[in-house]
JSON list of C-alpha atoms in Angstrom, two decimals:
[
{"chain": "A", "resi": 257, "resn": "UNK", "atom": "CA", "xyz": [-52.98, -32.44, -122.18]},
{"chain": "A", "resi": 258, "resn": "UNK", "atom": "CA", "xyz": [-53.90, -29.94, -119.58]},
{"chain": "A", "resi": 259, "resn": "UNK", "atom": "CA", "xyz": [-52.56, -26.24, -119.54]},
{"chain": "A", "resi": 260, "resn": "UNK", "atom": "CA", "xyz": [-52.75, -24.26, -116.27]},
{"chain": "A", "resi": 261, "resn": "UNK", "atom": "CA", "xyz": [-51.88, -20.77, -115.98]},
{"chain": "A", "resi": 262, "resn": "UNK", "atom": "CA", "xyz": [-51.65, -19.18, -112.50]},
{"chain": "A", "resi": 263, "resn": "UNK", "atom": "CA", "xyz": [-52.22, -15.71, -111.32]},
{"chain": "A", "resi": 264, "resn": "UNK", "atom": "CA", "xyz": [-52.57, -13.33, -108.49]},
{"chain": "A", "resi": 265, "resn": "UNK", "atom": "CA", "xyz": [-49.51, -14.01, -106.35]},
{"chain": "A", "resi": 266, "resn": "UNK", "atom": "CA", "xyz": [-47.15, -11.24, -104.98]},
{"chain": "A", "resi": 267, "resn": "UNK", "atom": "CA", "xyz": [-46.19, -9.62, -102.00]},
{"chain": "A", "resi": 268, "resn": "UNK", "atom": "CA", "xyz": [-48.62, -8.71, -98.93]},
{"chain": "A", "resi": 269, "resn": "UNK", "atom": "CA", "xyz": [-48.14, -7.64, -94.92]},
{"chain": "A", "resi": 270, "resn": "UNK", "atom": "CA", "xyz": [-48.85, -10.26, -92.35]},
{"chain": "A", "resi": 271, "resn": "UNK", "atom": "CA", "xyz": [-52.77, -10.23, -91.87]},
{"chain": "A", "resi": 272, "resn": "UNK", "atom": "CA", "xyz": [-53.41, -8.90, -95.41]},
{"chain": "A", "resi": 273, "resn": "UNK", "atom": "CA", "xyz": [-55.21, -11.45, -97.94]},
{"chain": "A", "resi": 274, "resn": "UNK", "atom": "CA", "xyz": [-54.70, -12.79, -101.76]},
{"chain": "A", "resi": 275, "resn": "UNK", "atom": "CA", "xyz": [-56.56, -14.63, -104.26]},
{"chain": "A", "resi": 276, "resn": "UNK", "atom": "CA", "xyz": [-55.29, -17.12, -106.63]},
{"chain": "A", "resi": 277, "resn": "UNK", "atom": "CA", "xyz": [-56.66, -17.90, -109.46]},
{"chain": "A", "resi": 278, "resn": "UNK", "atom": "CA", "xyz": [-55.97, -21.13, -112.14]},
{"chain": "A", "resi": 279, "resn": "UNK", "atom": "CA", "xyz": [-57.29, -21.17, -115.60]},
{"chain": "A", "resi": 280, "resn": "UNK", "atom": "CA", "xyz": [-57.45, -24.68, -117.02]},
{"chain": "A", "resi": 281, "resn": "UNK", "atom": "CA", "xyz": [-57.31, -25.50, -120.74]},
{"chain": "A", "resi": 282, "resn": "UNK", "atom": "CA", "xyz": [-57.24, -28.80, -122.81]},
{"chain": "A", "resi": 283, "resn": "UNK", "atom": "CA", "xyz": [-59.54, -30.73, -120.52]},
{"chain": "A", "resi": 284, "resn": "UNK", "atom": "CA", "xyz": [-63.25, -31.13, -119.69]},
{"chain": "A", "resi": 285, "resn": "UNK", "atom": "CA", "xyz": [-62.82, -29.19, -116.47]},
{"chain": "A", "resi": 286, "resn": "UNK", "atom": "CA", "xyz": [-66.06, -30.05, -114.54]},
{"chain": "A", "resi": 287, "resn": "UNK", "atom": "CA", "xyz": [-65.20, -33.64, -114.28]},
{"chain": "A", "resi": 288, "resn": "UNK", "atom": "CA", "xyz": [-61.11, -32.83, -112.56]},
{"chain": "A", "resi": 289, "resn": "UNK", "atom": "CA", "xyz": [-60.59, -32.43, -109.25]},
{"chain": "A", "resi": 290, "resn": "UNK", "atom": "CA", "xyz": [-58.53, -29.63, -108.44]},
{"chain": "A", "resi": 291, "resn": "UNK", "atom": "CA", "xyz": [-56.09, -28.18, -106.17]},
{"chain": "A", "resi": 292, "resn": "UNK", "atom": "CA", "xyz": [-53.28, -26.26, -104.87]},
{"chain": "A", "resi": 293, "resn": "UNK", "atom": "CA", "xyz": [-49.88, -26.90, -103.80]},
{"chain": "A", "resi": 294, "resn": "UNK", "atom": "CA", "xyz": [-47.01, -24.74, -101.93]},
{"chain": "A", "resi": 295, "resn": "UNK", "atom": "CA", "xyz": [-43.29, -25.35, -101.71]},
{"chain": "A", "resi": 296, "resn": "UNK", "atom": "CA", "xyz": [-41.13, -23.03, -99.44]},
{"chain": "A", "resi": 297, "resn": "UNK", "atom": "CA", "xyz": [-37.56, -23.15, -99.58]},
{"chain": "A", "resi": 298, "resn": "UNK", "atom": "CA", "xyz": [-35.85, -26.25, -98.82]},
{"chain": "A", "resi": 299, "resn": "UNK", "atom": "CA", "xyz": [-39.05, -27.92, -98.00]},
{"chain": "A", "resi": 300, "resn": "UNK", "atom": "CA", "xyz": [-40.99, -30.21, -99.93]},
{"chain": "A", "resi": 301, "resn": "UNK", "atom": "CA", "xyz": [-44.62, -29.73, -101.56]},
{"chain": "A", "resi": 302, "resn": "UNK", "atom": "CA", "xyz": [-47.21, -29.86, -99.95]},
{"chain": "A", "resi": 303, "resn": "UNK", "atom": "CA", "xyz": [-50.84, -30.10, -100.38]},
{"chain": "A", "resi": 304, "resn": "UNK", "atom": "CA", "xyz": [-52.62, -26.93, -99.14]},
{"chain": "A", "resi": 305, "resn": "UNK", "atom": "CA", "xyz": [-56.56, -27.36, -100.48]},
{"chain": "A", "resi": 306, "resn": "UNK", "atom": "CA", "xyz": [-58.29, -29.74, -102.83]},
{"chain": "A", "resi": 307, "resn": "UNK", "atom": "CA", "xyz": [-61.85, -29.72, -104.44]},
{"chain": "A", "resi": 308, "resn": "UNK", "atom": "CA", "xyz": [-63.33, -32.49, -105.82]},
{"chain": "A", "resi": 309, "resn": "UNK", "atom": "CA", "xyz": [-65.60, -32.18, -109.42]},
{"chain": "A", "resi": 310, "resn": "UNK", "atom": "CA", "xyz": [-68.58, -32.80, -106.98]},
{"chain": "A", "resi": 311, "resn": "UNK", "atom": "CA", "xyz": [-67.42, -29.52, -104.87]},
{"chain": "A", "resi": 312, "resn": "UNK", "atom": "CA", "xyz": [-66.20, -31.31, -101.74]},
{"chain": "A", "resi": 313, "resn": "UNK", "atom": "CA", "xyz": [-63.06, -29.57, -100.18]},
{"chain": "A", "resi": 314, "resn": "UNK", "atom": "CA", "xyz": [-60.33, -30.29, -98.07]},
{"chain": "A", "resi": 315, "resn": "UNK", "atom": "CA", "xyz": [-57.74, -28.19, -96.55]},
{"chain": "A", "resi": 316, "resn": "UNK", "atom": "CA", "xyz": [-54.06, -28.78, -94.73]},
{"chain": "A", "resi": 317, "resn": "UNK", "atom": "CA", "xyz": [-54.51, -28.02, -90.72]},
{"chain": "A", "resi": 318, "resn": "UNK", "atom": "CA", "xyz": [-52.82, -24.83, -90.64]},
{"chain": "A", "resi": 319, "resn": "UNK", "atom": "CA", "xyz": [-54.64, -22.97, -93.33]},
{"chain": "A", "resi": 320, "resn": "UNK", "atom": "CA", "xyz": [-58.42, -24.08, -92.35]},
{"chain": "A", "resi": 321, "resn": "UNK", "atom": "CA", "xyz": [-60.28, -21.34, -91.22]},
{"chain": "A", "resi": 322, "resn": "UNK", "atom": "CA", "xyz": [-58.06, -18.54, -93.53]},
{"chain": "A", "resi": 323, "resn": "UNK", "atom": "CA", "xyz": [-58.11, -20.42, -96.81]},
{"chain": "A", "resi": 324, "resn": "UNK", "atom": "CA", "xyz": [-60.92, -21.23, -98.99]},
{"chain": "A", "resi": 325, "resn": "UNK", "atom": "CA", "xyz": [-60.87, -23.07, -102.18]},
{"chain": "A", "resi": 326, "resn": "UNK", "atom": "CA", "xyz": [-63.72, -22.55, -105.10]},
{"chain": "A", "resi": 327, "resn": "UNK", "atom": "CA", "xyz": [-64.40, -23.59, -108.60]},
{"chain": "A", "resi": 328, "resn": "UNK", "atom": "CA", "xyz": [-66.17, -21.73, -111.37]},
{"chain": "A", "resi": 329, "resn": "UNK", "atom": "CA", "xyz": [-66.78, -24.73, -114.03]},
{"chain": "A", "resi": 330, "resn": "UNK", "atom": "CA", "xyz": [-68.01, -21.88, -116.40]},
{"chain": "A", "resi": 331, "resn": "UNK", "atom": "CA", "xyz": [-64.78, -19.85, -116.63]},
{"chain": "A", "resi": 332, "resn": "UNK", "atom": "CA", "xyz": [-62.52, -23.35, -115.98]},
{"chain": "A", "resi": 333, "resn": "UNK", "atom": "CA", "xyz": [-61.02, -21.59, -113.07]},
{"chain": "A", "resi": 334, "resn": "UNK", "atom": "CA", "xyz": [-60.11, -22.46, -109.47]},
{"chain": "A", "resi": 335, "resn": "UNK", "atom": "CA", "xyz": [-59.71, -20.10, -106.95]},
{"chain": "A", "resi": 336, "resn": "UNK", "atom": "CA", "xyz": [-57.43, -19.69, -103.48]},
{"chain": "A", "resi": 337, "resn": "UNK", "atom": "CA", "xyz": [-58.70, -17.33, -101.19]},
{"chain": "A", "resi": 338, "resn": "UNK", "atom": "CA", "xyz": [-55.96, -16.55, -98.76]},
{"chain": "A", "resi": 339, "resn": "UNK", "atom": "CA", "xyz": [-56.92, -14.55, -95.49]},
{"chain": "A", "resi": 340, "resn": "UNK", "atom": "CA", "xyz": [-55.31, -13.69, -92.41]},
{"chain": "A", "resi": 341, "resn": "UNK", "atom": "CA", "xyz": [-51.60, -14.60, -94.02]},
{"chain": "A", "resi": 342, "resn": "UNK", "atom": "CA", "xyz": [-48.85, -15.56, -91.91]},
{"chain": "A", "resi": 343, "resn": "UNK", "atom": "CA", "xyz": [-44.85, -15.25, -92.96]},
{"chain": "A", "resi": 344, "resn": "UNK", "atom": "CA", "xyz": [-45.13, -18.90, -92.78]},
{"chain": "A", "resi": 345, "resn": "UNK", "atom": "CA", "xyz": [-47.56, -18.87, -95.54]},
{"chain": "A", "resi": 346, "resn": "UNK", "atom": "CA", "xyz": [-44.69, -17.53, -97.84]},
{"chain": "A", "resi": 347, "resn": "UNK", "atom": "CA", "xyz": [-43.96, -20.33, -100.72]},
{"chain": "A", "resi": 348, "resn": "UNK", "atom": "CA", "xyz": [-44.37, -21.01, -104.57]},
{"chain": "A", "resi": 349, "resn": "UNK", "atom": "CA", "xyz": [-48.06, -21.92, -104.95]},
{"chain": "A", "resi": 350, "resn": "UNK", "atom": "CA", "xyz": [-48.91, -24.32, -107.48]},
{"chain": "A", "resi": 351, "resn": "UNK", "atom": "CA", "xyz": [-52.50, -25.60, -109.17]},
{"chain": "A", "resi": 352, "resn": "UNK", "atom": "CA", "xyz": [-52.86, -28.73, -109.48]},
{"chain": "A", "resi": 353, "resn": "UNK", "atom": "CA", "xyz": [-55.34, -31.03, -111.88]},
{"chain": "A", "resi": 354, "resn": "UNK", "atom": "CA", "xyz": [-55.81, -34.64, -112.11]},
{"chain": "A", "resi": 355, "resn": "UNK", "atom": "CA", "xyz": [-57.49, -35.62, -115.08]},
{"chain": "A", "resi": 356, "resn": "UNK", "atom": "CA", "xyz": [-60.26, -37.71, -114.87]},
{"chain": "A", "resi": 357, "resn": "UNK", "atom": "CA", "xyz": [-59.91, -40.05, -117.37]},
{"chain": "A", "resi": 358, "resn": "UNK", "atom": "CA", "xyz": [-56.18, -40.40, -117.06]},
{"chain": "A", "resi": 359, "resn": "UNK", "atom": "CA", "xyz": [-55.32, -39.79, -113.44]},
{"chain": "A", "resi": 360, "resn": "UNK", "atom": "CA", "xyz": [-52.52, -37.78, -114.58]},
{"chain": "A", "resi": 361, "resn": "UNK", "atom": "CA", "xyz": [-51.46, -35.02, -112.62]},
{"chain": "A", "resi": 362, "resn": "UNK", "atom": "CA", "xyz": [-50.88, -31.39, -114.40]},
{"chain": "A", "resi": 363, "resn": "UNK", "atom": "CA", "xyz": [-49.01, -28.42, -112.61]},
{"chain": "A", "resi": 364, "resn": "UNK", "atom": "CA", "xyz": [-48.83, -25.26, -113.27]},
{"chain": "A", "resi": 365, "resn": "UNK", "atom": "CA", "xyz": [-45.62, -22.94, -113.32]},
{"chain": "A", "resi": 366, "resn": "UNK", "atom": "CA", "xyz": [-46.23, -21.74, -109.87]},
{"chain": "A", "resi": 367, "resn": "UNK", "atom": "CA", "xyz": [-47.02, -18.18, -108.54]},
{"chain": "A", "resi": 368, "resn": "UNK", "atom": "CA", "xyz": [-44.56, -16.40, -105.87]},
{"chain": "A", "resi": 369, "resn": "UNK", "atom": "CA", "xyz": [-46.48, -15.60, -102.25]},
{"chain": "A", "resi": 370, "resn": "UNK", "atom": "CA", "xyz": [-44.35, -13.40, -99.94]},
{"chain": "A", "resi": 371, "resn": "UNK", "atom": "CA", "xyz": [-45.62, -12.58, -96.44]},
{"chain": "A", "resi": 372, "resn": "UNK", "atom": "CA", "xyz": [-43.65, -9.88, -94.84]},
{"chain": "A", "resi": 373, "resn": "UNK", "atom": "CA", "xyz": [-43.74, -6.63, -93.35]}
]
């Protein structure tokens, strides 16, 4: 059983920055692929950024060049650095862990990001 706890969301003005953190427990963090998803009101949940156990990353097109996903295996933590935020980035952001041995997807409780002036 994997537990994921996100933090770092909040209200920020357009053009501002936030860093989301997700601390994982209950599994061998270093071998699991991790990701950040978001869901805006009335929309489907979408993948924002993904990082493999080996450190390979990929991003949704609209966040390329603005968001950076990273991981610190010593701290069992995955980060999402979000720069140049836009109102359309407003959503609940969820941390995801795909456990290596079971391929089961675990989710955090979500953290609200609101970009508004």
